[in-house]
Short mmCIF file of C-alpha atoms and ligand atoms in Angstrom, two decimals:
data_model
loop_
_atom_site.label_atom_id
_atom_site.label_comp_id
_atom_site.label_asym_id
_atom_site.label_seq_id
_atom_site.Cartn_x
_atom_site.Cartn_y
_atom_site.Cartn_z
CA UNK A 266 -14.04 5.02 -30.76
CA UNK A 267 -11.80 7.56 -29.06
CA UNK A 268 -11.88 7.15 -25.70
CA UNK A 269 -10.16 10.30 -24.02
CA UNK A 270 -6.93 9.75 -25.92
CA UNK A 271 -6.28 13.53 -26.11
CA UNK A 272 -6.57 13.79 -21.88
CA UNK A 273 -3.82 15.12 -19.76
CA UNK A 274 -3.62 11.73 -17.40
CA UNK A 275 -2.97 12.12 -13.89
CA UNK A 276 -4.01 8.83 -13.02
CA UNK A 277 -1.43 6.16 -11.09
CA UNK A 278 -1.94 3.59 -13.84
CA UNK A 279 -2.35 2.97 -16.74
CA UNK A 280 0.15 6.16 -17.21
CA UNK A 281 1.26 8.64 -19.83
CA UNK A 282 3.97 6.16 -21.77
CA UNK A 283 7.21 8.45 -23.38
CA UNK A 284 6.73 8.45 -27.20
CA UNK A 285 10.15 6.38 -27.58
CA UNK A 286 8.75 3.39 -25.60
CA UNK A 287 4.65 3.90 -26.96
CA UNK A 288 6.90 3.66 -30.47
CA UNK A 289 7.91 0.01 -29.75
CA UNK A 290 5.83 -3.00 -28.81
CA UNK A 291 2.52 -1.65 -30.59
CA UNK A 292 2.16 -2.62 -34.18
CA UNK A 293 4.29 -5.68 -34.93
CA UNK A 294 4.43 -7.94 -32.13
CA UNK A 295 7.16 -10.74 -33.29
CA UNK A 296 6.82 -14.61 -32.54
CA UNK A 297 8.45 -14.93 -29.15
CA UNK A 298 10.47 -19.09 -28.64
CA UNK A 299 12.95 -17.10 -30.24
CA UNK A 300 16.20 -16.47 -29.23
CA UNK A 301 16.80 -12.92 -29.86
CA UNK A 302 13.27 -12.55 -27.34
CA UNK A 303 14.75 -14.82 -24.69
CA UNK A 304 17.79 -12.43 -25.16
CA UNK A 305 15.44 -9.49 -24.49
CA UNK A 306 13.70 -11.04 -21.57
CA UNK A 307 17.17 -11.62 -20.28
CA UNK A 308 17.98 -8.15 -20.41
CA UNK A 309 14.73 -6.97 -18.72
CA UNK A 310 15.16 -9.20 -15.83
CA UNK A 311 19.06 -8.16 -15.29
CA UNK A 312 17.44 -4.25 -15.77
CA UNK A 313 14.95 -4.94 -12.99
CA UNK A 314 17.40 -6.28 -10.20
CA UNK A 315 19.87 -3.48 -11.43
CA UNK A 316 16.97 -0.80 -10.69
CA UNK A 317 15.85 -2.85 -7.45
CA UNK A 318 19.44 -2.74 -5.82
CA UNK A 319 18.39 -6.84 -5.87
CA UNK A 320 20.95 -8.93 -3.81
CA UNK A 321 23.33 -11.84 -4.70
CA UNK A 322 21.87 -14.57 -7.00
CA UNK A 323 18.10 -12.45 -6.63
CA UNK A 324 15.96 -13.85 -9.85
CA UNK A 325 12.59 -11.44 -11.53
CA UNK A 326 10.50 -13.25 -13.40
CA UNK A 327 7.74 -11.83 -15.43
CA UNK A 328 3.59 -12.81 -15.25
CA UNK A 329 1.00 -11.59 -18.08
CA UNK A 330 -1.53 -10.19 -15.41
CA UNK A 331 -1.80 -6.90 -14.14
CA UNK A 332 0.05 -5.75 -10.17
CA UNK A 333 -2.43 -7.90 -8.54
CA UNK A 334 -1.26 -11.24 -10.40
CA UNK A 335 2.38 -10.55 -8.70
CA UNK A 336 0.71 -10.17 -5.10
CA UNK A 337 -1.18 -12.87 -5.47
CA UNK A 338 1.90 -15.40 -6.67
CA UNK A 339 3.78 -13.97 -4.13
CA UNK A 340 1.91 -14.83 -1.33
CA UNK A 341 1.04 -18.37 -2.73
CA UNK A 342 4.76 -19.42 -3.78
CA UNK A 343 6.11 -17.99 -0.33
CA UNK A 344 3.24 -19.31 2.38
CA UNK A 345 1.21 -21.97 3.15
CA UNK A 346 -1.86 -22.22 5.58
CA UNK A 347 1.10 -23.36 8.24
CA UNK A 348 2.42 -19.46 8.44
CA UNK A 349 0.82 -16.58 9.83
CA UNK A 350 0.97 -13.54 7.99
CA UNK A 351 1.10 -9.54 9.25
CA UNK A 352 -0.68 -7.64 6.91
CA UNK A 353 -0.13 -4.00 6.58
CA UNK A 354 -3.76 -2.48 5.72
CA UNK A 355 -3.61 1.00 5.60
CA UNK A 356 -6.59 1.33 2.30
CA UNK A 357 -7.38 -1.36 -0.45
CA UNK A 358 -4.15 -2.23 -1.98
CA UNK A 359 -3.83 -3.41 2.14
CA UNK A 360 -7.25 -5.14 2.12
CA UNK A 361 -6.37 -6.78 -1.43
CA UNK A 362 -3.23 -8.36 0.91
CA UNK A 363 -5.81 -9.91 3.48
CA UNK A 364 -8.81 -10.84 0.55
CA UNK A 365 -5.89 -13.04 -0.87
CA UNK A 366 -4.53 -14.50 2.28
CA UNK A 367 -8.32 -15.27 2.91
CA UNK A 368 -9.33 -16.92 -0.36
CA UNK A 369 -5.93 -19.08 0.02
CA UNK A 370 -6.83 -20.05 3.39
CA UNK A 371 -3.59 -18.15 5.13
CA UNK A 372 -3.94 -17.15 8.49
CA UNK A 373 -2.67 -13.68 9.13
CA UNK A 374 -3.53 -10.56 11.24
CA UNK A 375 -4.04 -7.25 9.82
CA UNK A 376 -2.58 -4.21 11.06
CA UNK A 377 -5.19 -1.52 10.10
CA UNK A 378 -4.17 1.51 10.05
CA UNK A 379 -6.06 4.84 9.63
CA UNK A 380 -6.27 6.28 5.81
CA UNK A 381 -3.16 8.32 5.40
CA UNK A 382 -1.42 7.54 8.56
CA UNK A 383 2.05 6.08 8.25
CA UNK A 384 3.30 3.23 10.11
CA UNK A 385 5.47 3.74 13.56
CA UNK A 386 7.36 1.72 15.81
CA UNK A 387 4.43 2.11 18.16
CA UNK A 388 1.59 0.63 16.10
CA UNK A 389 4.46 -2.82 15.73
CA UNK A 390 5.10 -2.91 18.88
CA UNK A 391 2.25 -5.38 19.83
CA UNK A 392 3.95 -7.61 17.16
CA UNK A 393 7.36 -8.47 18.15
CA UNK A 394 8.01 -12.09 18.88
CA UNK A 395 4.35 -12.84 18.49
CA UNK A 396 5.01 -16.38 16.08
CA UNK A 397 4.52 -14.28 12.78
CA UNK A 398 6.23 -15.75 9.64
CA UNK A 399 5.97 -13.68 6.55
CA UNK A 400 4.90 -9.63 6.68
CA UNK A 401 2.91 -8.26 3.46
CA UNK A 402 3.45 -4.17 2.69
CA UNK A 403 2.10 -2.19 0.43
CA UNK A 404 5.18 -0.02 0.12
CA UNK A 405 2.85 2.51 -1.01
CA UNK A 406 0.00 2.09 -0.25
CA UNK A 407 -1.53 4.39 -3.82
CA UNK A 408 -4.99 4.25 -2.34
CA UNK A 409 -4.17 6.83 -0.15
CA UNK A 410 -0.67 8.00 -0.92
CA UNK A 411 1.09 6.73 1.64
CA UNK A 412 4.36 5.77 1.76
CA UNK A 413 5.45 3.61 4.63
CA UNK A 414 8.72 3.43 6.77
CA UNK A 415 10.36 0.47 5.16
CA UNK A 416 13.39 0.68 7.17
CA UNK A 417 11.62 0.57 10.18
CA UNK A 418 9.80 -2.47 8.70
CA UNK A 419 13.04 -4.35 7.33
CA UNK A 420 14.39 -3.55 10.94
CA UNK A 421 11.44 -5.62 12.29
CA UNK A 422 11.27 -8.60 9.95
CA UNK A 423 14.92 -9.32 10.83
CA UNK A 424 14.46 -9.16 13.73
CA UNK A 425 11.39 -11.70 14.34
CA UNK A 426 12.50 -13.47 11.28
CA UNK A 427 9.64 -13.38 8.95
CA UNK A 428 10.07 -13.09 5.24
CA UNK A 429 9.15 -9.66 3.64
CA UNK A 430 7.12 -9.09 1.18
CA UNK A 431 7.36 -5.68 -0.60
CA UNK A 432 4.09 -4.56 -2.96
CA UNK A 433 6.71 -1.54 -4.95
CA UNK A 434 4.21 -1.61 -7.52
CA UNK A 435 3.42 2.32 -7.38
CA UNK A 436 6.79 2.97 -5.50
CA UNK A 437 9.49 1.24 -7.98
CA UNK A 438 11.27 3.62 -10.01
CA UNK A 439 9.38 6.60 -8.04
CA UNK A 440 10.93 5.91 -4.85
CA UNK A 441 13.75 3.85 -3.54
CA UNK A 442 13.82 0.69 -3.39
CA UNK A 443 16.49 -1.15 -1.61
CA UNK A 444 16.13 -4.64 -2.11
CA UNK A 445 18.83 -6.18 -0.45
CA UNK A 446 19.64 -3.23 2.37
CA UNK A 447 15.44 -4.50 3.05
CA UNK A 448 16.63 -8.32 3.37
CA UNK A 449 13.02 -8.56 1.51
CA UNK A 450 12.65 -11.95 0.19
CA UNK A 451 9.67 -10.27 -2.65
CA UNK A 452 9.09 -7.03 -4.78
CA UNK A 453 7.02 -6.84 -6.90
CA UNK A 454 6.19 -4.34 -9.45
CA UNK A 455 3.53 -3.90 -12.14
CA UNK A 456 4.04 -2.54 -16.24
CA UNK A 457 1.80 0.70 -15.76
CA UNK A 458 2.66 2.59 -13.05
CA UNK A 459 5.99 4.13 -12.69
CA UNK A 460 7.50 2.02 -15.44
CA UNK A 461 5.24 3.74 -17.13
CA UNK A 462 4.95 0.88 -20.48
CA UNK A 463 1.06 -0.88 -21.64
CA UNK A 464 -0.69 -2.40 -18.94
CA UNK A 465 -0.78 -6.41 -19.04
CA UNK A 466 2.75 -7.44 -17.32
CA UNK A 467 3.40 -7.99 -13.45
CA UNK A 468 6.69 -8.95 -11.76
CA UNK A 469 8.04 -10.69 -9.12
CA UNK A 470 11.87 -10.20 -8.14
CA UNK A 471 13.23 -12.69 -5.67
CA UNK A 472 15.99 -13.11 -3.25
CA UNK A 473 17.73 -16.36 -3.26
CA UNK A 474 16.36 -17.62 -0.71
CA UNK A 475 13.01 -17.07 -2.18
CA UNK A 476 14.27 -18.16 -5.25
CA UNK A 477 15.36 -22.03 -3.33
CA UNK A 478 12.37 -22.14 -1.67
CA UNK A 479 10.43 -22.13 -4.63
CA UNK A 480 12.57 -24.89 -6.37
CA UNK A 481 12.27 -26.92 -3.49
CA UNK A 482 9.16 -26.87 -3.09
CA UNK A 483 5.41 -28.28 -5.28
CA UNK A 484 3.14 -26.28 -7.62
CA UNK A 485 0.70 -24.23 -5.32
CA UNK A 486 -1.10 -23.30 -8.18
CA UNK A 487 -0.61 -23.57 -12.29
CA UNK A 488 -0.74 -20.23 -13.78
CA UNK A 489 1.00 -18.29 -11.12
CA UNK A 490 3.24 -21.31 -10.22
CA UNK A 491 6.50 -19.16 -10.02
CA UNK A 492 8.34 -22.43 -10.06
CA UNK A 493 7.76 -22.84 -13.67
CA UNK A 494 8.23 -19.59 -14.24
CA UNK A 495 11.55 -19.53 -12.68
CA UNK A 496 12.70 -22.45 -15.06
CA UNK A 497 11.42 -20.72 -18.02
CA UNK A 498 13.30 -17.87 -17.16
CA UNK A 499 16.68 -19.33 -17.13
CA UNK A 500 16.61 -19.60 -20.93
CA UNK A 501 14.77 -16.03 -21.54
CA UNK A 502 11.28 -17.92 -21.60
CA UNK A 503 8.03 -17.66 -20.00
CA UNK A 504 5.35 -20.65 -19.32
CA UNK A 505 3.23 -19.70 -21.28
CA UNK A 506 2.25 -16.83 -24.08
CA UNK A 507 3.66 -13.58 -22.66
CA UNK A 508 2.29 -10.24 -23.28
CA UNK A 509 5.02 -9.39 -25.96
CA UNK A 510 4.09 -6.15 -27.02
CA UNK A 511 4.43 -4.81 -23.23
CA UNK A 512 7.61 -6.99 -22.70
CA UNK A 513 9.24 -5.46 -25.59
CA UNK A 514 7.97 -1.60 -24.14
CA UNK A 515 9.49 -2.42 -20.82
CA UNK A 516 13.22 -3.30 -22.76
CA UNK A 517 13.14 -0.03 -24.17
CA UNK A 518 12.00 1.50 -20.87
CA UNK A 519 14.41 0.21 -19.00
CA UNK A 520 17.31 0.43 -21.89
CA UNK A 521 16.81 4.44 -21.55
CA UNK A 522 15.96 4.61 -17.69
CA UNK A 523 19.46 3.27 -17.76
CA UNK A 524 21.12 5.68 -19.67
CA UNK A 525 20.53 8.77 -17.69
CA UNK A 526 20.30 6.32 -14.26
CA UNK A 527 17.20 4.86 -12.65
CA UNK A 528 18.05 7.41 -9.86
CA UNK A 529 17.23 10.21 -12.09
CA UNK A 530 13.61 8.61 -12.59
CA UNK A 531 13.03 9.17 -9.36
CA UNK A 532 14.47 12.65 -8.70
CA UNK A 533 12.30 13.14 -11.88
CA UNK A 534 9.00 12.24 -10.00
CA UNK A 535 10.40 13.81 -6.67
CA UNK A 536 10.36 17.12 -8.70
CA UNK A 537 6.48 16.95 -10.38
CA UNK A 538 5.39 15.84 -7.02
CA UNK A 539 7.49 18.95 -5.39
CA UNK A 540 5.73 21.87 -8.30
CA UNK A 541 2.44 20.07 -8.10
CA UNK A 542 2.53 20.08 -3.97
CA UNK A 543 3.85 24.10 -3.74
CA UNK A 544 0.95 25.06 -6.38
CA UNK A 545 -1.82 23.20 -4.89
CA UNK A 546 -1.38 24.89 -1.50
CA UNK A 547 -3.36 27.71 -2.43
CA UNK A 548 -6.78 25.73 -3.55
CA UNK A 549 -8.86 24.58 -1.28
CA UNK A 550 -8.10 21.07 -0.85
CA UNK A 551 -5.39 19.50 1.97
CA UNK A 552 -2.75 16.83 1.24
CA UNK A 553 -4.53 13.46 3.37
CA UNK A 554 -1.06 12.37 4.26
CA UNK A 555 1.61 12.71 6.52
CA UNK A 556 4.14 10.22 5.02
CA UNK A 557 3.50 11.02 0.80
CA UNK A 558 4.82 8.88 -1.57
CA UNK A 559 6.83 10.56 -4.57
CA UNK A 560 4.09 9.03 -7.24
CA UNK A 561 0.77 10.95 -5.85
CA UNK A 562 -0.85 13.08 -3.87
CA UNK A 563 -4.09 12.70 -2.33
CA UNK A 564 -5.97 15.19 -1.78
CA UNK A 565 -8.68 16.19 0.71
CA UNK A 566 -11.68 18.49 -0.64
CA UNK A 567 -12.12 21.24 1.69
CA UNK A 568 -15.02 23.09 -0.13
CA UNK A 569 -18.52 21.86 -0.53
CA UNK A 570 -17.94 19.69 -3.77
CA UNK A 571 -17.90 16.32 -4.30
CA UNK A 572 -14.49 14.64 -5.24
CA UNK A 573 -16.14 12.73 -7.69
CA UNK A 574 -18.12 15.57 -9.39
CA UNK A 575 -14.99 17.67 -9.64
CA UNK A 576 -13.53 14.66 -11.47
CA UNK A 577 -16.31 14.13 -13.86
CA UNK A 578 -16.33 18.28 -14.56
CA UNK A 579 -12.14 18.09 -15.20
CA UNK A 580 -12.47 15.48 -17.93
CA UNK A 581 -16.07 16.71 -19.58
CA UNK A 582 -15.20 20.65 -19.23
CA UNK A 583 -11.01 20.46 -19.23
CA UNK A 584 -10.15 17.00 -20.48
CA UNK A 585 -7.82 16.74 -17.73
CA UNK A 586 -7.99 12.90 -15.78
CA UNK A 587 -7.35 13.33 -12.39
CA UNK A 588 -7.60 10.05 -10.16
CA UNK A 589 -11.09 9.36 -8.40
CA UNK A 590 -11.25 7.43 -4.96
CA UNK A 591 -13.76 5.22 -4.48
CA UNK A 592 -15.99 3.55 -1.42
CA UNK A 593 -16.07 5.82 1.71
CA UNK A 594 -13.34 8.12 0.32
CA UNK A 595 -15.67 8.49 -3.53
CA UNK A 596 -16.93 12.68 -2.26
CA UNK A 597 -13.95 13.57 0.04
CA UNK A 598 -10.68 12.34 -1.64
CA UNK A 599 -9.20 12.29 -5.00
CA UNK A 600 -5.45 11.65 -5.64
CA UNK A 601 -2.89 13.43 -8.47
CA UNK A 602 -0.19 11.11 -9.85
CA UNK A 603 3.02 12.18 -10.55
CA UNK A 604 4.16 8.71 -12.14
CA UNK A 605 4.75 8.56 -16.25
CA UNK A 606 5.51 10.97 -18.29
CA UNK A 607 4.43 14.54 -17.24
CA UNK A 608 6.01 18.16 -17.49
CA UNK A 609 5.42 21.18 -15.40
CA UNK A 610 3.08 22.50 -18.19
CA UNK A 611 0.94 19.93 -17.45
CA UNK A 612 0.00 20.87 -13.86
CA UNK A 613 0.06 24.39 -15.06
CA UNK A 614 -3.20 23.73 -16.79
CA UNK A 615 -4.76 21.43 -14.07
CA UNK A 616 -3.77 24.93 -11.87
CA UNK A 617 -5.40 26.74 -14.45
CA UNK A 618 -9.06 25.04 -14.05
CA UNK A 619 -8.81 25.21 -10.97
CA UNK A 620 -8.48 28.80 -11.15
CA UNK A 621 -11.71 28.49 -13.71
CA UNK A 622 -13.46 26.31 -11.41
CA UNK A 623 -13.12 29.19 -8.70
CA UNK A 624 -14.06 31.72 -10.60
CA UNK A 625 -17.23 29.71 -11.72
CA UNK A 626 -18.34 29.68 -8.27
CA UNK A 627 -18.23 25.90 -8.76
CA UNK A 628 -15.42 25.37 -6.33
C1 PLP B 200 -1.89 -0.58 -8.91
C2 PLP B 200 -1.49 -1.30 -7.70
C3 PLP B 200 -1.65 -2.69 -7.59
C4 PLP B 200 -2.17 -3.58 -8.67
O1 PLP B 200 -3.29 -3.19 -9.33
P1 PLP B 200 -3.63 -3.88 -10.73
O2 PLP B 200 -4.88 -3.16 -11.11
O3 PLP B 200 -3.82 -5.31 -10.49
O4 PLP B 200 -2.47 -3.59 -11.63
C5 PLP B 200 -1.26 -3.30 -6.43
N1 PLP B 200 -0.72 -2.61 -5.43
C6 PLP B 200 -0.54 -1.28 -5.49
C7 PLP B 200 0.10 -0.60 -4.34
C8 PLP B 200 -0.91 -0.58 -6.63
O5 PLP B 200 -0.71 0.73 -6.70
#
């Protein structure tokens, strides 16, 4: 079955992979207690802290589970029900923050935000030597597109002392990420969104304090147990049966992001975000933001047709996947990524059925 292989992709993840790194990891996927894989896995972690601007003695191990995995070990290795947690929830990669302090049994407070609506100095305020320990961001928060002031929140955390956690899942590699100028003891990343490699590989890069804690500490849990993962990583291993294939597309990801600079990766999506944002000004749909990240742009229908139904008609009528909302947001919002590999051409043609769409009468 061919199931929309011949699309344009706009959505945040999985993304369009460059033919280079789609060339590697497919077919053969070699036996992996090897030494020439621990080699590679040693490489990809040293790549990751590289690209992360990672501090002093900062470890990145990898987990076979998608972003989610990563959140969820971060928050398990890091707290226990003795912390309280501040929980940036400005849409559902937010909410997925306070589900998993919730099903763990960690107390935290969420600061909701409106969708869209970045976070000030004003809406932390009420937080500032109020007995927090740890504080969970969604750097971007890819539900709605926003990217958040992380600055303003490394500014904070120092300040009250409480360890950061950094979801750079849709952000790494698409916007900067400062690791150590952030003091952020967590960020974690995922395999198909801006690294732009096969789904199935989450990762968690840790400061070295994070890193001691962890040591010091007993197994919260077995699979995500970063502990063991940590151990496994010092010789280039992982617990337990990796997803190879994506492993081995995220070496040659990060072998050529190198090359030209992971800087350039991001100027790269800067640049589609900047065409796509200048053409879609004159359709009739607003950008739901005021604080975009680089990666996507959500997008507010302002004619009488449902988001949804004008993604259903681009990929039946134009082949073109653009990126549907869902819950309250499923008729009003729908969001264009600018993550993986894309060209100007590209949003040409999603201009261009627009264009047909308007001329339809449809929108
Ligand atoms: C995609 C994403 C995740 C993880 O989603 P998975 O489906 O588990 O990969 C988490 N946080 C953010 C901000 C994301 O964009």
């Amino acid at each position: 079955m061919d199931i929309q292989k011949h699309h344009i992709n706009f959505a945040v993840g999985p993304v369009p992979i460059e033919e280079e790194v789609a060339a590697v990891g497919g077919d053969v996927i070699p036996y992996f207690r090897t030494a020439d894989f621990s080699a590679l896995m040693q490489e990809n972690e040293a790549l990751i802290l590289e690209a992360m601007h990672a501090p002093e003695k900062a470890r990145a191990v990898f987990l076979t589970g998608s972003g989610t995995a990563a959140m969820e070990a971060a928050v398990v290795n890091l707290f226990t029900k003795d912390d309280r947690l501040l929980i940036v929830k400005g849409g559902s990669f937010g909410q997925r923050f306070c589900e998993i302090a919730s099903v763990w049994g960690i107390p935290y407070e969420a600061i909701a935000l409106p969708n869209g609506k970045g976070l000030t100095q004003e809406e932390l305020a009420p937080y500032e030597n109020a007995g927090f320990t740890g504080f969970l961001v969604n750097m971007g928060e890819t539900s709605t597109g926003v990217l958040y002031d992380m600055p303003l929140i490394a500014d904070f955390c120092r300040r009250n002392r409480l360890s950061l956690v950094v979801d750079a899942i849709s952000t790494f590699l698409a916007d900067p990420v400062d690791m150590a100028a952030w003091g952020a003891d967590a960020v974690l990343t995922g395999s198909q969104k801006a690294l732009a490699t096969a789904p199935g590989v989450s990762l968690v890069a840790l400061s070295s304090r994070a890193v001691e804690h962890i040591y010091r500490g007993t197994p919260c849990c077995y699979y995500l147990d970063l502990k063991a993962a940590l151990v496994n990583a010092e010789r280039g291993q992982t617990p337990f049966t990796p997803a190879v294939g994506t492993l081995i597309q995220i070496n040659k990801r990060l072998n050529l992001l190198k090359e030209k600079g992971f800087d350039a990766a991001i100027a790269q999506t800067k640049a589609h975000a900047g065409y796509f944002r200048r053409g879609i000004a004159r359709y009739p749909f607003t950008v739901a933001t005021d604080s975009p990240q680089n990666g996507v742009t959500p997008l507010l229908m302002q004619s009488a047709l449902s988001a949804h139904t004008l993604f259903e008609v681009l990929k039946e009528e134009y082949g073109i996947i653009v990126c549907p909302n869902g819950g309250a947001l499923r008729d009003t919002m729908f969001r264009v990524g600018h993550i993986g590999y894309h060209t100007e051409a590209e949003y040409d043609k999603l201009f261009a059925a627009f264009d047909d769409l308007i001329a339809r009468g449809i929108l």
